[in-house]
mmCIF file of C-alpha atoms in Angstrom:
data_model
loop_
_atom_site.group_PDB
_atom_site.id
_atom_site.type_symbol
_atom_site.label_atom_id
_atom_site.label_comp_id
_atom_site.label_asym_id
_atom_site.label_seq_id
_atom_site.Cartn_x
_atom_site.Cartn_y
_atom_site.Cartn_z
ATOM 1 C CA ASP C 40 0.067 -0.011 -0.186
ATOM 2 C CA GLN C 41 1.786 2.774 -1.304
ATOM 3 C CA GLN C 42 0.708 5.887 0.940
ATOM 4 C CA VAL C 43 2.933 8.560 -1.020
ATOM 5 C CA LYS C 44 3.151 8.334 -4.398
ATOM 6 C CA GLN C 45 5.021 10.270 -6.988
ATOM 7 C CA ASN C 46 3.661 9.135 -10.277
ATOM 8 C CA SER C 47 6.468 10.739 -12.725
ATOM 9 C CA PRO C 48 9.556 8.737 -12.639
ATOM 10 C CA SER C 49 11.373 11.696 -14.290
ATOM 11 C CA LEU C 50 10.823 14.992 -15.532
ATOM 12 C CA SER C 51 12.912 16.929 -18.071
ATOM 13 C CA VAL C 52 13.210 20.915 -18.072
ATOM 14 C CA GLN C 53 15.223 23.496 -19.793
ATOM 15 C CA GLU C 54 17.418 25.592 -17.666
ATOM 16 C CA GLY C 55 15.888 28.866 -16.382
ATOM 17 C CA ARG C 56 12.188 27.461 -16.667
ATOM 18 C CA ILE C 57 10.322 26.091 -13.768
ATOM 19 C CA SER C 58 10.102 22.897 -12.484
ATOM 20 C CA ILE C 59 6.970 21.272 -10.847
ATOM 21 C CA LEU C 60 7.386 17.904 -9.138
ATOM 22 C CA ASN C 61 4.139 16.389 -8.014
ATOM 23 C CA CYS C 62 3.252 14.052 -4.926
ATOM 24 C CA ASP C 63 0.076 12.390 -3.866
ATOM 25 C CA TYR C 64 -0.892 10.860 -0.535
ATOM 26 C CA THR C 65 -3.531 8.548 0.703
ATOM 27 C CA ASN C 66 -3.178 8.732 4.480
ATOM 28 C CA SER C 67 -5.242 11.831 5.825
ATOM 29 C CA MET C 68 -3.473 11.543 8.985
ATOM 30 C CA PHE C 69 -0.291 12.938 7.437
ATOM 31 C CA ASP C 70 0.191 16.530 8.803
ATOM 32 C CA TYR C 71 3.656 17.321 7.653
ATOM 33 C CA PHE C 72 5.447 16.880 4.591
ATOM 34 C CA LEU C 73 8.895 17.021 3.472
ATOM 35 C CA TRP C 74 11.048 17.203 0.086
ATOM 36 C CA TYR C 75 14.558 15.368 -0.269
ATOM 37 C CA LYS C 76 17.051 16.031 -2.796
ATOM 38 C CA LYS C 77 19.461 13.050 -3.815
ATOM 39 C CA TYR C 78 22.611 13.005 -5.763
ATOM 40 C CA PRO C 79 24.086 9.599 -7.187
ATOM 41 C CA ALA C 80 25.981 8.211 -4.338
ATOM 42 C CA GLU C 81 24.861 10.239 -1.698
ATOM 43 C CA GLY C 82 22.340 10.418 0.963
ATOM 44 C CA PRO C 83 19.025 12.094 0.609
ATOM 45 C CA THR C 84 19.288 15.866 2.008
ATOM 46 C CA PHE C 85 16.422 17.888 3.287
ATOM 47 C CA LEU C 86 15.190 20.706 0.878
ATOM 48 C CA ILE C 87 11.823 21.907 2.183
ATOM 49 C CA SER C 88 8.867 21.027 4.397
ATOM 50 C CA ILE C 89 5.492 22.061 5.189
ATOM 51 C CA SER C 90 2.964 21.968 7.838
ATOM 52 C CA SER C 91 -0.576 20.922 6.820
ATOM 53 C CA ILE C 92 -1.822 24.048 8.808
ATOM 54 C CA LYS C 93 -0.258 25.941 5.859
ATOM 55 C CA ASP C 94 -0.718 25.780 1.900
ATOM 56 C CA LYS C 95 2.359 27.480 1.129
ATOM 57 C CA ASN C 96 5.899 27.667 2.012
ATOM 58 C CA GLU C 97 8.652 29.197 0.266
ATOM 59 C CA ASP C 98 12.514 29.287 0.525
ATOM 60 C CA GLY C 99 14.415 31.033 -2.001
ATOM 61 C CA ARG C 100 13.889 29.145 -5.396
ATOM 62 C CA PHE C 101 11.800 26.456 -3.898
ATOM 63 C CA THR C 102 8.006 26.979 -2.954
ATOM 64 C CA VAL C 103 5.910 23.840 -1.880
ATOM 65 C CA PHE C 104 2.383 24.019 -2.154
ATOM 66 C CA LEU C 105 -0.122 21.838 -0.201
ATOM 67 C CA ASN C 106 -3.629 20.933 -1.585
ATOM 68 C CA LYS C 107 -5.120 19.168 1.480
ATOM 69 C CA SER C 108 -8.853 18.367 -0.061
ATOM 70 C CA ALA C 109 -6.860 16.888 -2.924
ATOM 71 C CA LYS C 110 -4.286 15.241 -0.802
ATOM 72 C CA HIS C 111 -1.597 16.749 -3.184
ATOM 73 C CA LEU C 112 1.519 18.635 -3.043
ATOM 74 C CA SER C 113 3.880 19.967 -5.241
ATOM 75 C CA LEU C 114 7.343 21.533 -5.339
ATOM 76 C CA HIS C 115 8.242 24.355 -7.743
ATOM 77 C CA ILE C 116 11.819 25.238 -8.639
ATOM 78 C CA VAL C 117 12.114 28.568 -10.247
ATOM 79 C CA PRO C 118 14.368 29.242 -12.318
ATOM 80 C CA SER C 119 15.683 25.759 -12.620
ATOM 81 C CA GLN C 120 19.613 25.475 -12.655
ATOM 82 C CA PRO C 121 21.969 22.644 -13.853
ATOM 83 C CA GLY C 122 22.591 21.930 -10.135
ATOM 84 C CA ASP C 123 19.109 21.004 -9.815
ATOM 85 C CA SER C 124 19.556 17.870 -11.332
ATOM 86 C CA ALA C 125 18.836 15.015 -8.775
ATOM 87 C CA VAL C 126 16.183 12.646 -7.734
ATOM 88 C CA TYR C 127 13.675 14.453 -5.433
ATOM 89 C CA PHE C 128 11.734 12.575 -2.799
ATOM 90 C CA CYS C 129 8.566 13.599 -1.297
ATOM 91 C CA ALA C 130 7.893 12.237 2.439
ATOM 92 C CA ALA C 131 5.081 12.588 4.663
ATOM 93 C CA ASN C 132 4.735 11.929 8.622
ATOM 94 C CA TYR C 133 2.213 12.350 11.228
ATOM 95 C CA GLY C 134 1.335 13.278 14.726
ATOM 96 C CA GLY C 135 4.724 12.578 16.526
ATOM 97 C CA ALA C 136 5.068 9.178 14.805
ATOM 98 C CA GLN C 137 8.628 10.111 13.782
ATOM 99 C CA LYS C 138 8.522 7.698 11.096
ATOM 100 C CA LEU C 139 8.786 9.362 7.646
ATOM 101 C CA VAL C 140 6.909 7.768 4.475
ATOM 102 C CA PHE C 141 8.529 8.261 1.174
ATOM 103 C CA GLY C 142 7.426 8.382 -2.241
ATOM 104 C CA GLN C 143 9.025 6.439 -5.055
ATOM 105 C CA GLY C 144 11.292 9.455 -6.203
ATOM 106 C CA THR C 145 11.210 11.641 -9.859
ATOM 107 C CA ARG C 146 14.398 11.895 -11.412
ATOM 108 C CA LEU C 147 14.767 15.743 -12.661
ATOM 109 C CA THR C 148 17.298 16.490 -15.350
ATOM 110 C CA ILE C 149 17.855 20.312 -15.947
ATOM 111 C CA ASN C 150 18.990 20.589 -19.751
ATOM 112 C CA PRO C 151 21.120 23.801 -20.586
ATOM 113 C CA ASN J 82 30.956 18.486 10.774
ATOM 114 C CA ALA J 83 30.649 14.399 10.164
ATOM 115 C CA GLY J 84 27.021 14.548 10.631
ATOM 116 C CA VAL J 85 25.790 10.363 10.169
ATOM 117 C CA THR J 86 28.518 8.331 8.971
ATOM 118 C CA GLN J 87 28.040 4.761 7.395
ATOM 119 C CA THR J 88 30.426 2.096 7.141
ATOM 120 C CA PRO J 89 31.016 0.190 4.797
ATOM 121 C CA LYS J 90 30.170 2.016 1.602
ATOM 122 C CA PHE J 91 30.093 -1.021 -0.663
ATOM 123 C CA ARG J 92 29.813 -4.888 0.394
ATOM 124 C CA ILE J 93 29.060 -8.003 -1.409
ATOM 125 C CA LEU J 94 28.024 -10.896 1.055
ATOM 126 C CA LYS J 95 27.199 -14.595 -0.059
ATOM 127 C CA ILE J 96 23.726 -16.176 0.769
ATOM 128 C CA GLY J 97 23.598 -17.087 4.326
ATOM 129 C CA GLN J 98 26.388 -14.746 5.554
ATOM 130 C CA SER J 99 25.928 -12.262 8.066
ATOM 131 C CA MET J 100 27.270 -8.790 8.340
ATOM 132 C CA THR J 101 26.492 -5.472 10.823
ATOM 133 C CA LEU J 102 26.115 -2.135 9.020
ATOM 134 C CA GLN J 103 27.624 0.605 11.191
ATOM 135 C CA CYS J 104 25.842 3.909 11.678
ATOM 136 C CA THR J 105 27.292 6.704 13.863
ATOM 137 C CA GLN J 106 25.994 10.280 14.553
ATOM 138 C CA ASP J 107 27.735 13.244 16.257
ATOM 139 C CA MET J 108 24.838 15.640 16.248
ATOM 140 C CA ASN J 109 23.278 14.239 19.864
ATOM 141 C CA HIS J 110 20.191 13.319 17.939
ATOM 142 C CA ASN J 111 17.390 11.236 19.788
ATOM 143 C CA TYR J 112 15.987 9.339 16.840
ATOM 144 C CA MET J 113 17.915 7.062 14.580
ATOM 145 C CA TYR J 114 16.476 5.187 11.729
ATOM 146 C CA TRP J 115 17.561 2.819 9.010
ATOM 147 C CA TYR J 116 15.874 2.656 5.525
ATOM 148 C CA ARG J 117 16.454 0.848 2.482
ATOM 149 C CA GLN J 118 15.880 1.865 -0.933
ATOM 150 C CA ASP J 119 15.411 -0.903 -3.848
ATOM 151 C CA PRO J 120 15.754 0.648 -7.417
ATOM 152 C CA GLY J 121 12.919 2.615 -8.563
ATOM 153 C CA MET J 122 11.426 2.757 -5.124
ATOM 154 C CA GLY J 123 11.240 5.203 -2.404
ATOM 155 C CA LEU J 124 12.905 4.514 1.127
ATOM 156 C CA LYS J 125 11.404 1.867 3.275
ATOM 157 C CA LEU J 126 11.867 1.988 7.045
ATOM 158 C CA ILE J 127 13.273 -1.171 8.576
ATOM 159 C CA TYR J 128 13.955 -0.088 12.142
ATOM 160 C CA TYR J 129 14.207 3.033 14.216
ATOM 161 C CA SER J 130 15.052 4.022 17.812
ATOM 162 C CA VAL J 131 13.763 6.777 19.828
ATOM 163 C CA GLY J 132 16.937 6.778 22.179
ATOM 164 C CA ALA J 133 19.635 4.605 23.714
ATOM 165 C CA GLY J 134 17.991 1.082 24.636
ATOM 166 C CA ILE J 135 14.986 1.689 22.728
ATOM 167 C CA THR J 136 14.016 0.148 19.273
ATOM 168 C CA ASP J 137 11.003 -0.504 17.271
ATOM 169 C CA LYS J 138 10.027 -2.240 14.008
ATOM 170 C CA GLY J 139 9.338 -0.078 10.907
ATOM 171 C CA GLU J 140 7.772 -1.175 7.646
ATOM 172 C CA VAL J 141 10.228 -4.001 6.502
ATOM 173 C CA PRO J 142 11.869 -5.555 9.487
ATOM 174 C CA ASN J 143 12.050 -9.241 8.618
ATOM 175 C CA GLY J 144 15.858 -10.438 8.444
ATOM 176 C CA TYR J 145 17.125 -7.787 10.473
ATOM 177 C CA ASN J 146 18.221 -6.799 13.864
ATOM 178 C CA VAL J 147 19.122 -3.663 15.632
ATOM 179 C CA SER J 148 20.461 -2.356 18.887
ATOM 180 C CA ARG J 149 21.031 0.958 20.341
ATOM 181 C CA SER J 150 23.488 1.008 23.291
ATOM 182 C CA THR J 151 24.531 4.501 22.972
ATOM 183 C CA THR J 152 22.917 7.677 21.670
ATOM 184 C CA GLU J 153 25.485 8.080 18.696
ATOM 185 C CA ASP J 154 25.421 4.251 17.247
ATOM 186 C CA PHE J 155 22.850 2.246 15.656
ATOM 187 C CA PRO J 156 24.204 -0.727 13.736
ATOM 188 C CA LEU J 157 21.999 -2.830 11.636
ATOM 189 C CA ARG J 158 22.462 -6.659 11.460
ATOM 190 C CA LEU J 159 21.879 -9.111 8.736
ATOM 191 C CA GLU J 160 22.046 -12.603 10.281
ATOM 192 C CA LEU J 161 21.269 -14.658 7.348
ATOM 193 C CA ALA J 162 21.746 -12.900 3.925
ATOM 194 C CA ALA J 163 19.444 -13.132 1.153
ATOM 195 C CA PRO J 164 18.985 -12.002 -2.299
ATOM 196 C CA SER J 165 16.037 -9.992 -1.394
ATOM 197 C CA GLN J 166 18.240 -7.945 0.807
ATOM 198 C CA THR J 167 20.117 -6.470 -2.023
ATOM 199 C CA SER J 168 19.683 -2.860 -1.798
ATOM 200 C CA VAL J 169 20.997 0.601 -0.538
ATOM 201 C CA TYR J 170 20.824 1.034 3.149
ATOM 202 C CA PHE J 171 20.706 4.379 4.511
ATOM 203 C CA CYS J 172 20.941 5.351 8.214
ATOM 204 C CA ALA J 173 19.365 8.719 9.361
ATOM 205 C CA SER J 174 18.857 10.535 12.574
ATOM 206 C CA SER J 175 16.698 13.465 13.677
ATOM 207 C CA TYR J 176 16.388 15.727 16.889
ATOM 208 C CA SER J 177 13.311 15.449 18.746
ATOM 209 C CA LEU J 178 11.906 17.803 21.322
ATOM 210 C CA VAL J 179 8.202 18.262 22.285
ATOM 211 C CA THR J 180 8.669 21.883 20.638
ATOM 212 C CA HIS J 181 10.894 20.725 17.688
ATOM 213 C CA TYR J 182 8.504 19.284 15.189
ATOM 214 C CA SER J 183 9.886 19.016 11.732
ATOM 215 C CA ASN J 184 11.573 15.543 11.489
ATOM 216 C CA GLU J 185 14.035 16.739 9.182
ATOM 217 C CA ALA J 186 16.168 13.548 9.161
ATOM 218 C CA PHE J 187 19.958 14.042 8.276
ATOM 219 C CA PHE J 188 21.158 10.871 6.139
ATOM 220 C CA GLY J 189 24.359 9.063 5.870
ATOM 221 C CA GLN J 190 25.711 8.431 2.360
ATOM 222 C CA GLY J 191 24.409 4.976 2.153
ATOM 223 C CA THR J 192 25.624 1.350 1.985
ATOM 224 C CA ARG J 193 25.327 -0.728 -1.281
ATOM 225 C CA LEU J 194 24.905 -4.190 -0.373
ATOM 226 C CA THR J 195 24.893 -6.960 -3.105
ATOM 227 C CA VAL J 196 23.998 -10.566 -1.757
ATOM 228 C CA VAL J 197 24.844 -13.351 -4.455
#
């Protein structure tokens, strides 16, 4: 039972344009969502997060949007840069469980 | 700034062999985790620990054991290696207080394990 789903295995975007990565979840108990970025041969690194009491959180070029009614969140990167090429994981957590549930990941490629 | 350190980085095991994946963190984090990542899949939680002496099962604990005798160390033990345990293993840690509810786990670089 995949509680967190990233339905696009890969995404290719031109440098300077906007990258939009999507994530859907099924567990309505989730109340905290995170995005991680992963380069080859490295561990995931935290990128940005959002609490369920918000619908948007912004950090520089990165913005995460949360639509609770649709159980959907998205990560916007603008403008996209070559260094953004990586695998992006969406993750979710609920009520002090301290156990992140991850999506399958989306490989983002930024083309010059 | 070591963060979370995992050893070894790579290992090939024969079926039925045993090994321990080491993980240590120097951030004084309460929580530590072991995840595995199979090709094309997300990270799945194997075991986690909320502090020294306390461990609990995650989503995929079968075939693994853990212990947490200190805050810093959280080794993962494979007793009888099977091909299904071929994966990349990540150790992570996070800081948890009642007022610090963010779950920004910090990950090690991973151990790539192949069982043949």
